[in-house]
PDB file of C-alpha atoms and ligand atoms in Angstrom:
ATOM      1  CA  MET X 613      55.662  -2.788  59.979  1.00 65.00           C
ATOM      2  CA  SER X 614      56.201  -3.539  56.508  1.00 76.00           C
ATOM      3  CA  GLY X 615      54.861  -6.918  56.831  1.00 83.00           C
ATOM      4  CA  TYR X 616      51.644  -5.375  58.438  1.00 87.00           C
ATOM      5  CA  LEU X 617      51.388  -2.924  55.523  1.00 87.00           C
ATOM      6  CA  LEU X 618      51.601  -6.063  53.078  1.00 89.00           C
ATOM      7  CA  ALA X 619      49.086  -7.816  54.674  1.00 90.00           C
ATOM      8  CA  ALA X 620      46.625  -4.893  54.677  1.00 91.00           C
ATOM      9  CA  ALA X 621      47.310  -4.249  51.101  1.00 91.00           C
ATOM     10  CA  GLY X 622      46.889  -8.218  50.175  1.00 91.00           C
ATOM     11  CA  LEU X 623      43.617  -7.973  52.454  1.00 92.00           C
ATOM     12  CA  LEU X 624      42.322  -4.693  50.707  1.00 93.00           C
ATOM     13  CA  PHE X 625      43.257  -6.404  47.291  1.00 93.00           C
ATOM     14  CA  PHE X 626      41.233  -9.639  48.165  1.00 93.00           C
ATOM     15  CA  LEU X 627      37.884  -7.482  49.337  1.00 94.00           C
ATOM     16  CA  ALA X 628      38.462  -5.548  45.972  1.00 94.00           C
ATOM     17  CA  VAL X 629      38.430  -8.725  44.050  1.00 94.00           C
ATOM     18  CA  LEU X 630      35.629 -10.085  46.013  1.00 94.00           C
ATOM     19  CA  LEU X 631      33.641  -6.739  45.479  1.00 94.00           C
ATOM     20  CA  ALA X 632      34.178  -6.856  41.704  1.00 94.00           C
ATOM     21  CA  VAL X 633      32.995 -10.581  41.471  1.00 94.00           C
ATOM     22  CA  TRP X 634      29.971  -9.836  43.557  1.00 93.00           C
ATOM     23  CA  GLU X 635      29.262  -6.727  41.664  1.00 91.00           C
ATOM     24  CA  ARG X 636      29.681  -8.809  38.265  1.00 93.00           C
ATOM     25  CA  ARG X 637      27.398 -11.378  39.183  1.00 92.00           C
ATOM     26  CA  ARG X 638      24.803  -8.816  40.561  1.00 85.00           C
ATOM     27  CA  THR X 639      24.787  -7.265  37.101  1.00 86.00           C
ATOM     28  CA  ALA X 640      24.633 -10.510  35.484  1.00 88.00           C
ATOM     29  CA  ARG X 641      21.575 -11.115  37.514  1.00 85.00           C
ATOM     30  CA  THR X 642      19.910  -8.119  36.831  1.00 80.00           C
ATOM     31  CA  MET X 643      20.718  -8.619  32.875  1.00 84.00           C
ATOM     32  CA  GLY X 644      19.273 -12.062  33.084  1.00 85.00           C
ATOM     33  CA  ARG X 645      15.974 -10.960  34.795  1.00 80.00           C
ATOM     34  CA  LEU X 646      15.674  -8.036  32.238  1.00 81.00           C
ATOM     35  CA  GLU X 647      16.217 -10.374  29.324  1.00 85.00           C
ATOM     36  CA  LYS X 648      13.567 -12.524  30.777  1.00 84.00           C
ATOM     37  CA  MET X 649      11.186  -9.530  31.468  1.00 80.00           C
ATOM     38  CA  LEU X 650      11.582  -8.412  27.710  1.00 82.00           C
ATOM     39  CA  ASP X 651      11.201 -12.231  26.249  1.00 85.00           C
ATOM     40  CA  ALA X 652       7.906 -12.289  28.243  1.00 82.00           C
ATOM     41  CA  ALA X 653       6.701  -8.779  27.278  1.00 79.00           C
ATOM     42  CA  MET X 654       7.493  -9.791  23.635  1.00 79.00           C
ATOM     43  CA  ASN X 655       5.475 -13.237  24.069  1.00 80.00           C
ATOM     44  CA  GLY X 656       2.650 -11.554  25.907  1.00 76.00           C
ATOM     45  CA  HIS X 657       3.019 -13.199  28.982  1.00 77.00           C
ATOM     46  CA  PHE X 658       4.623 -10.593  31.010  1.00 75.00           C
ATOM     47  CA  SER X 659       3.281  -9.980  34.769  1.00 74.00           C
ATOM     48  CA  GLU X 660       4.878  -7.969  37.696  1.00 70.00           C
ATOM     49  CA  ASP X 661       6.314 -10.598  40.052  1.00 67.00           C
ATOM     50  CA  SER X 662       8.396  -8.619  42.194  1.00 63.00           C
ATOM     51  CA  PHE X 663       7.383  -5.837  44.586  1.00 60.00           C
ATOM     52  CA  ASP X 664      10.345  -4.863  46.341  1.00 65.00           C
ATOM     53  CA  GLU X 665      12.042  -1.348  46.652  1.00 64.00           C
ATOM     54  CA  THR X 666      15.142  -2.257  44.057  1.00 73.00           C
ATOM     55  CA  ARG X 667      15.455  -0.386  40.881  1.00 74.00           C
ATOM     56  CA  LEU X 668      14.609  -3.419  39.094  1.00 73.00           C
ATOM     57  CA  SER X 669      11.371  -3.869  40.486  1.00 76.00           C
ATOM     58  CA  ALA X 670      10.587   0.004  39.595  1.00 80.00           C
ATOM     59  CA  LEU X 671      11.410  -0.884  35.936  1.00 79.00           C
ATOM     60  CA  GLU X 672       9.252  -3.873  36.175  1.00 77.00           C
ATOM     61  CA  SER X 673       6.218  -1.895  37.323  1.00 80.00           C
ATOM     62  CA  SER X 674       7.095   0.739  34.481  1.00 84.00           C
ATOM     63  CA  LEU X 675       7.190  -2.072  31.893  1.00 82.00           C
ATOM     64  CA  ALA X 676       3.965  -3.347  32.895  1.00 82.00           C
ATOM     65  CA  ARG X 677       2.202  -0.011  32.723  1.00 86.00           C
ATOM     66  CA  CYS X 678       3.634   0.735  29.368  1.00 88.00           C
ATOM     67  CA  LEU X 679       2.572  -2.787  28.431  1.00 85.00           C
ATOM     68  CA  THR X 680      -1.064  -2.176  29.443  1.00 86.00           C
ATOM     69  CA  ALA X 681      -1.399   1.172  27.602  1.00 89.00           C
ATOM     70  CA  SER X 682       0.090  -0.128  24.678  1.00 88.00           C
ATOM     71  CA  ARG X 683      -2.337  -3.253  24.622  1.00 86.00           C
ATOM     72  CA  GLN X 684      -5.390  -0.703  25.150  1.00 90.00           C
ATOM     73  CA  SER X 685      -4.229   1.454  22.247  1.00 92.00           C
ATOM     74  CA  ALA X 686      -3.756  -1.975  20.206  1.00 90.00           C
ATOM     75  CA  LYS X 687      -7.471  -2.817  20.949  1.00 91.00           C
ATOM     76  CA  SER X 688      -8.856   0.707  20.334  1.00 93.00           C
ATOM     77  CA  ILE X 689      -6.844   0.600  16.789  1.00 90.00           C
ATOM     78  CA  GLN X 690      -8.592  -2.753  16.206  1.00 87.00           C
ATOM     79  CA  ALA X 691     -11.608  -1.544  17.122  1.00 89.00           C
ATOM     80  CA  GLN X 692     -11.548   1.956  14.940  1.00 88.00           C
ATOM     81  CA  ARG X 693     -10.591  -0.585  12.270  1.00 81.00           C
ATOM     82  CA  ASP X 694     -13.463  -2.534  12.412  1.00 84.00           C
ATOM     83  CA  GLN X 695     -15.681   0.481  12.461  1.00 87.00           C
ATOM     84  CA  ILE X 696     -14.047   1.810   9.194  1.00 83.00           C
ATOM     85  CA  SER X 697     -14.557  -1.771   7.948  1.00 79.00           C
ATOM     86  CA  THR X 698     -18.114  -1.821   8.681  1.00 85.00           C
ATOM     87  CA  LEU X 699     -18.748   1.598   7.315  1.00 85.00           C
ATOM     88  CA  ILE X 700     -17.162   0.790   4.107  1.00 81.00           C
ATOM     89  CA  SER X 701     -19.011  -2.338   3.561  1.00 80.00           C
ATOM     90  CA  ASP X 702     -22.275  -0.520   4.337  1.00 86.00           C
ATOM     91  CA  ILE X 703     -21.314   2.388   2.075  1.00 85.00           C
ATOM     92  CA  SER X 704     -20.510  -0.237  -0.788  1.00 82.00           C
ATOM     93  CA  HIS X 705     -23.875  -2.556   0.213  1.00 84.00           C
ATOM     94  CA  GLN X 706     -26.225   0.466   0.597  1.00 90.00           C
ATOM     95  CA  THR X 707     -25.131   2.539  -2.875  1.00 90.00           C
ATOM     96  CA  ARG X 708     -25.085  -0.477  -5.115  1.00 87.00           C
ATOM     97  CA  THR X 709     -28.861  -0.676  -5.491  1.00 91.00           C
ATOM     98  CA  PRO X 710     -29.710   3.166  -5.973  1.00 92.00           C
ATOM     99  CA  VAL X 711     -26.872   3.447  -8.639  1.00 92.00           C
ATOM    100  CA  SER X 712     -27.639   0.281 -10.399  1.00 92.00           C
ATOM    101  CA  ASN X 713     -31.338   1.412 -10.422  1.00 94.00           C
ATOM    102  CA  LEU X 714     -30.236   5.059 -11.980  1.00 93.00           C
ATOM    103  CA  GLN X 715     -28.287   3.383 -14.778  1.00 93.00           C
ATOM    104  CA  LEU X 716     -31.421   1.086 -15.517  1.00 94.00           C
ATOM    105  CA  TYR X 717     -33.867   3.791 -15.532  1.00 95.00           C
ATOM    106  CA  ALA X 718     -31.691   6.096 -17.550  1.00 94.00           C
ATOM    107  CA  GLN X 719     -31.238   3.246 -20.192  1.00 94.00           C
ATOM    108  CA  LEU X 720     -35.203   2.428 -20.224  1.00 94.00           C
ATOM    109  CA  LEU X 721     -35.469   6.084 -20.830  1.00 93.00           C
ATOM    110  CA  GLN X 722     -33.035   6.066 -23.887  1.00 92.00           C
ATOM    111  CA  GLU X 723     -34.966   3.782 -25.224  1.00 92.00           C
ATOM    112  CA  GLN X 724     -38.144   6.042 -25.365  1.00 92.00           C
ATOM    113  CA  PRO X 725     -38.897   8.411 -28.225  1.00 93.00           C
ATOM    114  CA  LEU X 726     -37.514  11.455 -26.510  1.00 92.00           C
ATOM    115  CA  PRO X 727     -37.047  15.244 -27.760  1.00 94.00           C
ATOM    116  CA  PRO X 728     -33.256  15.838 -28.374  1.00 93.00           C
ATOM    117  CA  GLN X 729     -32.791  18.034 -25.381  1.00 94.00           C
ATOM    118  CA  ALA X 730     -34.447  15.381 -23.044  1.00 93.00           C
ATOM    119  CA  LEU X 731     -32.298  12.517 -24.545  1.00 93.00           C
ATOM    120  CA  SER X 732     -28.772  14.558 -24.066  1.00 94.00           C
ATOM    121  CA  CYS X 733     -30.167  15.210 -20.347  1.00 95.00           C
ATOM    122  CA  VAL X 734     -30.866  11.269 -20.111  1.00 94.00           C
ATOM    123  CA  GLN X 735     -27.537  10.358 -21.723  1.00 94.00           C
ATOM    124  CA  ALA X 736     -25.589  12.686 -19.129  1.00 93.00           C
ATOM    125  CA  ILE X 737     -27.417  10.980 -16.409  1.00 94.00           C
ATOM    126  CA  ALA X 738     -26.199   7.744 -17.710  1.00 93.00           C
ATOM    127  CA  VAL X 739     -22.356   8.665 -17.660  1.00 91.00           C
ATOM    128  CA  GLN X 740     -22.412  10.358 -14.462  1.00 91.00           C
ATOM    129  CA  SER X 741     -23.966   7.412 -12.684  1.00 93.00           C
ATOM    130  CA  GLN X 742     -21.459   5.357 -14.401  1.00 91.00           C
ATOM    131  CA  LYS X 743     -19.054   7.509 -12.900  1.00 89.00           C
ATOM    132  CA  LEU X 744     -20.648   7.502  -9.534  1.00 91.00           C
ATOM    133  CA  GLN X 745     -20.090   3.561  -9.596  1.00 91.00           C
ATOM    134  CA  THR X 746     -16.656   4.030 -10.350  1.00 88.00           C
ATOM    135  CA  LEU X 747     -15.909   6.194  -7.794  1.00 88.00           C
ATOM    136  CA  ILE X 748     -17.795   4.158  -5.190  1.00 89.00           C
ATOM    137  CA  GLU X 749     -16.010   1.341  -6.495  1.00 88.00           C
ATOM    138  CA  SER X 750     -12.313   3.060  -6.415  1.00 86.00           C
ATOM    139  CA  LEU X 751     -12.983   4.528  -2.978  1.00 85.00           C
ATOM    140  CA  VAL X 752     -13.935   1.261  -1.418  1.00 86.00           C
ATOM    141  CA  LYS X 753     -10.920  -0.606  -2.872  1.00 86.00           C
ATOM    142  CA  THR X 754      -8.252   2.286  -1.471  1.00 85.00           C
ATOM    143  CA  SER X 755      -9.575   2.265   1.675  1.00 83.00           C
ATOM    144  CA  ARG X 756      -9.633  -1.153   2.105  1.00 82.00           C
ATOM    145  CA  LEU X 757      -5.762  -1.009   1.087  1.00 84.00           C
ATOM    146  CA  GLU X 758      -5.183   1.701   3.228  1.00 81.00           C
ATOM    147  CA  THR X 759      -6.691   0.462   6.247  1.00 77.00           C
ATOM    148  CA  GLY X 760      -4.771  -3.043   5.809  1.00 78.00           C
ATOM    149  CA  ILE X 761      -8.289  -4.314   5.489  1.00 77.00           C
ATOM    150  CA  LEU X 762      -7.566  -5.924   2.043  1.00 81.00           C
ATOM    151  CA  ALA X 763      -4.073  -7.824   2.236  1.00 85.00           C
ATOM    152  CA  LEU X 764      -2.302  -8.453  -0.691  1.00 94.00           C
ATOM    153  CA  HIS X 765      -0.683 -11.894  -1.278  1.00 94.00           C
ATOM    154  CA  PRO X 766       2.530 -11.444  -3.292  1.00 96.00           C
ATOM    155  CA  GLN X 767       4.646 -14.526  -4.720  1.00 96.00           C
ATOM    156  CA  LYS X 768       7.039 -15.125  -6.834  1.00 97.00           C
ATOM    157  CA  ALA X 769       5.989 -15.840 -10.676  1.00 97.00           C
ATOM    158  CA  PRO X 770       6.708 -14.920 -14.314  1.00 98.00           C
ATOM    159  CA  ILE X 771       5.668 -11.495 -15.323  1.00 98.00           C
ATOM    160  CA  ALA X 772       4.561 -12.188 -18.892  1.00 98.00           C
ATOM    161  CA  PRO X 773       1.032 -14.104 -18.514  1.00 98.00           C
ATOM    162  CA  MET X 774      -0.029 -11.377 -16.010  1.00 98.00           C
ATOM    163  CA  VAL X 775       1.039  -8.540 -18.517  1.00 98.00           C
ATOM    164  CA  GLU X 776      -0.750 -10.550 -21.351  1.00 98.00           C
ATOM    165  CA  ARG X 777      -3.797 -10.989 -19.545  1.00 98.00           C
ATOM    166  CA  ALA X 778      -3.694  -7.039 -18.686  1.00 98.00           C
ATOM    167  CA  ALA X 779      -3.073  -6.050 -22.178  1.00 98.00           C
ATOM    168  CA  ALA X 780      -5.594  -8.149 -23.781  1.00 98.00           C
ATOM    169  CA  GLN X 781      -8.180  -6.233 -22.105  1.00 97.00           C
ATOM    170  CA  TYR X 782      -7.213  -2.953 -24.058  1.00 98.00           C
ATOM    171  CA  VAL X 783      -6.864  -4.544 -27.399  1.00 97.00           C
ATOM    172  CA  PRO X 784     -10.635  -3.704 -28.724  1.00 97.00           C
ATOM    173  CA  LYS X 785     -10.147   0.026 -27.032  1.00 97.00           C
ATOM    174  CA  ALA X 786      -6.746   0.640 -28.950  1.00 98.00           C
ATOM    175  CA  GLU X 787      -8.037  -0.781 -32.168  1.00 97.00           C
ATOM    176  CA  GLU X 788     -11.077   1.524 -31.954  1.00 97.00           C
ATOM    177  CA  LYS X 789      -8.862   4.442 -31.267  1.00 96.00           C
ATOM    178  CA  GLY X 790      -6.569   3.623 -34.186  1.00 98.00           C
ATOM    179  CA  LEU X 791      -3.607   2.913 -31.557  1.00 98.00           C
ATOM    180  CA  THR X 792      -0.950   0.235 -32.192  1.00 98.00           C
ATOM    181  CA  LEU X 793      -0.852  -1.993 -29.003  1.00 98.00           C
ATOM    182  CA  ARG X 794       2.541  -3.307 -28.755  1.00 97.00           C
ATOM    183  CA  LEU X 795       3.954  -6.147 -26.485  1.00 98.00           C
ATOM    184  CA  GLU X 796       7.807  -6.077 -26.317  1.00 97.00           C
ATOM    185  CA  SER X 797      10.123  -8.437 -24.339  1.00 96.00           C
ATOM    186  CA  LEU X 798       8.148  -9.525 -21.522  1.00 97.00           C
ATOM    187  CA  GLU X 799      10.619 -12.207 -19.844  1.00 97.00           C
ATOM    188  CA  GLY X 800      11.542 -11.807 -16.177  1.00 96.00           C
ATOM    189  CA  GLN X 801      10.127 -12.889 -12.550  1.00 96.00           C
ATOM    190  CA  GLY X 802       8.952 -10.956  -9.909  1.00 97.00           C
ATOM    191  CA  VAL X 803       7.093 -11.320  -6.040  1.00 98.00           C
ATOM    192  CA  PHE X 804       3.939  -9.783  -6.643  1.00 98.00           C
ATOM    193  CA  ASP X 805      -0.113 -10.394  -6.037  1.00 97.00           C
ATOM    194  CA  PRO X 806      -1.181 -11.461  -9.708  1.00 96.00           C
ATOM    195  CA  LYS X 807      -4.829  -9.912  -9.506  1.00 95.00           C
ATOM    196  CA  TRP X 808      -3.867  -6.661  -7.701  1.00 96.00           C
ATOM    197  CA  THR X 809      -0.795  -6.071  -9.810  1.00 98.00           C
ATOM    198  CA  GLU X 810      -2.849  -6.606 -13.027  1.00 97.00           C
ATOM    199  CA  GLU X 811      -5.233  -4.158 -11.635  1.00 96.00           C
ATOM    200  CA  ALA X 812      -2.377  -1.763 -11.152  1.00 97.00           C
ATOM    201  CA  LEU X 813      -0.893  -2.409 -14.980  1.00 98.00           C
ATOM    202  CA  CYS X 814      -4.600  -1.846 -16.186  1.00 98.00           C
ATOM    203  CA  ASN X 815      -4.799   1.320 -14.697  1.00 97.00           C
ATOM    204  CA  LEU X 816      -1.559   2.261 -16.671  1.00 98.00           C
ATOM    205  CA  LEU X 817      -2.774   1.002 -19.849  1.00 98.00           C
ATOM    206  CA  ASP X 818      -6.103   2.706 -19.659  1.00 97.00           C
ATOM    207  CA  ASN X 819      -4.477   6.071 -19.185  1.00 97.00           C
ATOM    208  CA  ALA X 820      -1.965   5.289 -22.113  1.00 98.00           C
ATOM    209  CA  VAL X 821      -4.805   4.471 -24.358  1.00 98.00           C
ATOM    210  CA  LYS X 822      -7.043   7.048 -23.330  1.00 97.00           C
ATOM    211  CA  TYR X 823      -4.918   9.757 -23.273  1.00 97.00           C
ATOM    212  CA  THR X 824      -2.790   9.115 -26.341  1.00 97.00           C
ATOM    213  CA  PRO X 825      -4.482  10.481 -29.690  1.00 97.00           C
ATOM    214  CA  ALA X 826      -4.918   8.258 -32.646  1.00 97.00           C
ATOM    215  CA  GLY X 827      -2.588   6.806 -34.703  1.00 97.00           C
ATOM    216  CA  GLY X 828      -0.323   6.683 -31.357  1.00 98.00           C
ATOM    217  CA  THR X 829       1.652   3.841 -30.211  1.00 98.00           C
ATOM    218  CA  VAL X 830       1.626   2.395 -26.730  1.00 98.00           C
ATOM    219  CA  SER X 831       4.045  -0.501 -25.675  1.00 98.00           C
ATOM    220  CA  VAL X 832       4.761  -2.569 -23.059  1.00 98.00           C
ATOM    221  CA  THR X 833       8.085  -4.173 -21.972  1.00 98.00           C
ATOM    222  CA  VAL X 834      10.147  -5.762 -19.191  1.00 98.00           C
ATOM    223  CA  GLN X 835      13.305  -4.524 -17.848  1.00 98.00           C
ATOM    224  CA  ASN X 836      15.113  -6.691 -15.118  1.00 97.00           C
ATOM    225  CA  PHE X 837      17.432  -4.863 -12.806  1.00 97.00           C
ATOM    226  CA  GLU X 838      19.740  -6.851 -10.011  1.00 95.00           C
ATOM    227  CA  LEU X 839      16.610  -6.244  -7.013  1.00 96.00           C
ATOM    228  CA  PHE X 840      13.556  -5.133  -9.267  1.00 98.00           C
ATOM    229  CA  SER X 841      11.842  -6.184 -12.380  1.00 98.00           C
ATOM    230  CA  ALA X 842      10.163  -3.300 -13.885  1.00 98.00           C
ATOM    231  CA  ILE X 843       6.961  -3.610 -16.231  1.00 98.00           C
ATOM    232  CA  ARG X 844       7.423  -0.405 -18.210  1.00 98.00           C
ATOM    233  CA  VAL X 845       4.263   1.209 -20.245  1.00 98.00           C
ATOM    234  CA  SER X 846       5.232   3.686 -22.879  1.00 98.00           C
ATOM    235  CA  ASP X 847       3.020   5.884 -24.827  1.00 98.00           C
ATOM    236  CA  THR X 848       3.263   8.912 -27.554  1.00 98.00           C
ATOM    237  CA  GLY X 849       0.448  10.641 -25.803  1.00 97.00           C
ATOM    238  CA  PRO X 850       0.651  14.426 -24.744  1.00 96.00           C
ATOM    239  CA  GLY X 851       3.124  13.769 -21.785  1.00 97.00           C
ATOM    240  CA  ILE X 852       2.989  15.341 -18.172  1.00 97.00           C
ATOM    241  CA  SER X 853       4.769  18.528 -17.382  1.00 96.00           C
ATOM    242  CA  GLU X 854       7.389  18.251 -14.420  1.00 95.00           C
ATOM    243  CA  ALA X 855       5.246  20.155 -12.043  1.00 95.00           C
ATOM    244  CA  GLN X 856       2.346  17.969 -12.672  1.00 96.00           C
ATOM    245  CA  GLN X 857       4.467  14.581 -12.495  1.00 96.00           C
ATOM    246  CA  ALA X 858       4.708  15.796  -8.482  1.00 93.00           C
ATOM    247  CA  ASN X 859       0.857  15.923  -8.261  1.00 96.00           C
ATOM    248  CA  ILE X 860      -0.524  12.656 -10.359  1.00 97.00           C
ATOM    249  CA  PHE X 861      -0.233  10.152  -7.873  1.00 96.00           C
ATOM    250  CA  GLY X 862      -2.727  12.089  -5.357  1.00 94.00           C
ATOM    251  CA  ARG X 863      -6.083  11.283  -4.882  1.00 90.00           C
ATOM    252  CA  PHE X 864      -8.515  12.730  -7.290  1.00 90.00           C
ATOM    253  CA  TYR X 865      -5.862  14.657  -9.076  1.00 94.00           C
ATOM    254  CA  ARG X 866      -6.670  15.126 -12.591  1.00 94.00           C
ATOM    255  CA  GLY X 867      -4.736  16.934 -15.014  1.00 93.00           C
ATOM    256  CA  PRO X 868      -5.598  20.568 -16.528  1.00 89.00           C
ATOM    257  CA  GLY X 869      -6.160  19.254 -20.009  1.00 84.00           C
ATOM    258  CA  VAL X 870      -8.252  15.995 -19.222  1.00 87.00           C
ATOM    259  CA  TYR X 871     -11.809  17.037 -18.215  1.00 81.00           C
ATOM    260  CA  GLN X 872     -13.201  16.001 -21.710  1.00 84.00           C
ATOM    261  CA  ALA X 873     -11.743  12.229 -20.931  1.00 87.00           C
ATOM    262  CA  GLU X 874     -13.656  10.000 -18.591  1.00 86.00           C
ATOM    263  CA  GLY X 875     -11.815   9.342 -15.246  1.00 88.00           C
ATOM    264  CA  VAL X 876     -12.422  10.344 -11.543  1.00 88.00           C
ATOM    265  CA  GLY X 877      -8.300  10.687 -10.997  1.00 93.00           C
ATOM    266  CA  ILE X 878      -7.788   7.684  -8.615  1.00 92.00           C
ATOM    267  CA  GLY X 879      -6.325   5.255 -10.717  1.00 94.00           C
ATOM    268  CA  LEU X 880      -2.542   6.059 -10.343  1.00 97.00           C
ATOM    269  CA  TYR X 881      -3.244   6.787  -6.446  1.00 94.00           C
ATOM    270  CA  LEU X 882      -4.610   3.141  -6.351  1.00 93.00           C
ATOM    271  CA  THR X 883      -1.540   2.113  -8.598  1.00 96.00           C
ATOM    272  CA  ARG X 884       0.800   3.413  -6.166  1.00 96.00           C
ATOM    273  CA  GLN X 885      -0.901   2.129  -3.177  1.00 93.00           C
ATOM    274  CA  ILE X 886      -1.102  -1.810  -4.867  1.00 95.00           C
ATOM    275  CA  LEU X 887       2.709  -1.100  -5.594  1.00 97.00           C
ATOM    276  CA  GLU X 888       3.696  -0.377  -2.196  1.00 95.00           C
ATOM    277  CA  GLN X 889       1.664  -2.815  -0.617  1.00 93.00           C
ATOM    278  CA  GLU X 890       3.868  -5.528  -2.326  1.00 94.00           C
ATOM    279  CA  GLY X 891       7.432  -3.976  -1.536  1.00 96.00           C
ATOM    280  CA  GLY X 892       7.372  -2.402  -4.827  1.00 97.00           C
ATOM    281  CA  TYR X 893       6.949   1.047  -6.171  1.00 98.00           C
ATOM    282  CA  VAL X 894       5.814   3.128  -9.630  1.00 98.00           C
ATOM    283  CA  LYS X 895       7.815   5.757 -11.354  1.00 98.00           C
ATOM    284  CA  VAL X 896       6.872   8.308 -14.234  1.00 98.00           C
ATOM    285  CA  GLU X 897       9.424   9.634 -16.787  1.00 98.00           C
ATOM    286  CA  SER X 898       7.637  11.965 -19.666  1.00 97.00           C
ATOM    287  CA  THR X 899       8.470  14.611 -22.057  1.00 95.00           C
ATOM    288  CA  PRO X 900       5.476  16.970 -22.776  1.00 96.00           C
ATOM    289  CA  GLY X 901       4.635  16.770 -26.297  1.00 95.00           C
ATOM    290  CA  LYS X 902       6.432  13.534 -26.879  1.00 96.00           C
ATOM    291  CA  GLY X 903       4.920  10.945 -24.392  1.00 97.00           C
ATOM    292  CA  SER X 904       5.445   9.101 -20.973  1.00 98.00           C
ATOM    293  CA  ILE X 905       6.495   5.991 -19.635  1.00 98.00           C
ATOM    294  CA  PHE X 906       5.040   4.559 -16.322  1.00 98.00           C
ATOM    295  CA  SER X 907       7.220   1.754 -14.643  1.00 98.00           C
ATOM    296  CA  LEU X 908       5.968  -0.698 -12.041  1.00 98.00           C
ATOM    297  CA  PHE X 909       8.850  -1.755 -10.166  1.00 98.00           C
ATOM    298  CA  LEU X 910       8.418  -5.345  -8.825  1.00 98.00           C
ATOM    299  CA  PRO X 911      10.923  -6.609  -6.053  1.00 98.00           C
ATOM    300  CA  ARG X 912      12.694  -9.785  -7.635  1.00 96.00           C
ATOM    301  CA  GLU X 913      12.995 -11.839  -4.385  1.00 92.00           C
TER     302      GLU X 913
HETATM  303  P1  ADP A1382      -7.552   9.791 -14.259  1.00 68.09           P
HETATM  304  O1  ADP A1382      -7.226   9.334 -15.735  1.00 68.09           O
HETATM  305  O2  ADP A1382      -9.177   9.091 -14.013  1.00 68.09           O
HETATM  306  O3  ADP A1382      -7.837  11.223 -14.649  1.00 68.09           O
HETATM  307  P2  ADP A1382      -5.629   8.925 -12.885  1.00 68.09           P
HETATM  308  O4  ADP A1382      -5.054   8.967 -11.424  1.00 68.09           O
HETATM  309  O5  ADP A1382      -5.242   7.555 -13.556  1.00 68.09           O
HETATM  310  O6  ADP A1382      -6.824   9.599 -13.266  1.00 68.09           O
HETATM  311  O7  ADP A1382      -4.128  10.137 -13.695  1.00 68.09           O
HETATM  312  C1  ADP A1382      -4.128  11.251 -13.071  1.00 68.09           C
HETATM  313  C2  ADP A1382      -3.581  12.284 -14.005  1.00 68.09           C
HETATM  314  O8  ADP A1382      -2.542  11.901 -14.529  1.00 68.09           O
HETATM  315  C3  ADP A1382      -4.607  11.920 -15.187  1.00 68.09           C
HETATM  316  O9  ADP A1382      -5.643  13.078 -15.013  1.00 68.09           O
HETATM  317  C4  ADP A1382      -3.538  12.833 -16.213  1.00 68.09           C
HETATM  318  O10 ADP A1382      -3.625  14.163 -16.064  1.00 68.09           O
HETATM  319  C5  ADP A1382      -2.371  12.188 -15.781  1.00 68.09           C
HETATM  320  N1  ADP A1382      -1.994  11.102 -16.704  1.00 68.09           N
HETATM  321  C6  ADP A1382      -1.981   9.597 -16.173  1.00 68.09           C
HETATM  322  N2  ADP A1382      -1.444   9.027 -17.511  1.00 68.09           N
HETATM  323  C7  ADP A1382      -1.170   9.929 -18.197  1.00 68.09           C
HETATM  324  C8  ADP A1382      -0.536   9.792 -19.725  1.00 68.09           C
HETATM  325  N3  ADP A1382      -0.331   8.216 -19.970  1.00 68.09           N
HETATM  326  N4  ADP A1382      -0.291  10.479 -20.172  1.00 68.09           N
HETATM  327  C9  ADP A1382      -0.565  11.902 -19.877  1.00 68.09           C
HETATM  328  N5  ADP A1382      -1.239  12.034 -18.748  1.00 68.09           N
HETATM  329  C10 ADP A1382      -1.348  10.901 -18.123  1.00 68.09           C
END
């Protein structure tokens, strides 16, 4: 009797082992097929090739539906992006000529003998049309950056030449205003797009020179950290309160005390966009009444 029991137990054990091996193989086959499906989906070659009643086949058809839907939404995103791109270039092309004409006629009028009131009106037209041109150019740039139409090309390079190029553009303005523009230690390397980072730095220099009263100092220095190199622009201007610091990087934000100064409130917004696109960031530290430090953090690798 015990011999039969032993044989039955042995048989059961053998069957259990057989079942386990079969189950293991089935799981391995399912995993292999899933892996192939995902690889094909990632490479864009996925097609449904089993139409049986298994759960794997149901999964395959769900994946096929999901991929079709995501392909369609990618297509419609691309179509929207193309539309925006066309709209932006239409706006920039169509407004260029009338704005230039406005500036030209204002200039011609200013050369005429005009009564003082008419002259001040013409000067106002010239200033406003210049502002309109800056605004349109900035809007075109920001929307191209936002929509990814304009791609940046960051590359590893020394920072000093780019800082020197940017600062050189502000030497006459600083001198005219009676400001000291100082370049300190500029040693360091970073990964950045030279043209666009120069534009970001010019926005900071423009603000520093614009908002710092005569007799003040604007200095630029580079500080190297483990992961980032920071280009710091410090000024001895009016400073920015903590409440305002939260807003200054917003589109069209202008501080309450600056409406007399030229500007449209887009410089810092554009600066932040540029830095984000190249994997860096921009930071402000300021003490009202003492000055501000704006820093562009560029990745080092
Ligand atoms: P804009 O200079 O055309 O007003 P920005 O986007 O460059 O626009 O700056 C936004 C606001 O941040 C400014 O209106 C000003 O209030 C403040 N700001 C920027 N830079 C400075 C600075 N260096 N010193 C004091 N305030 C500043």
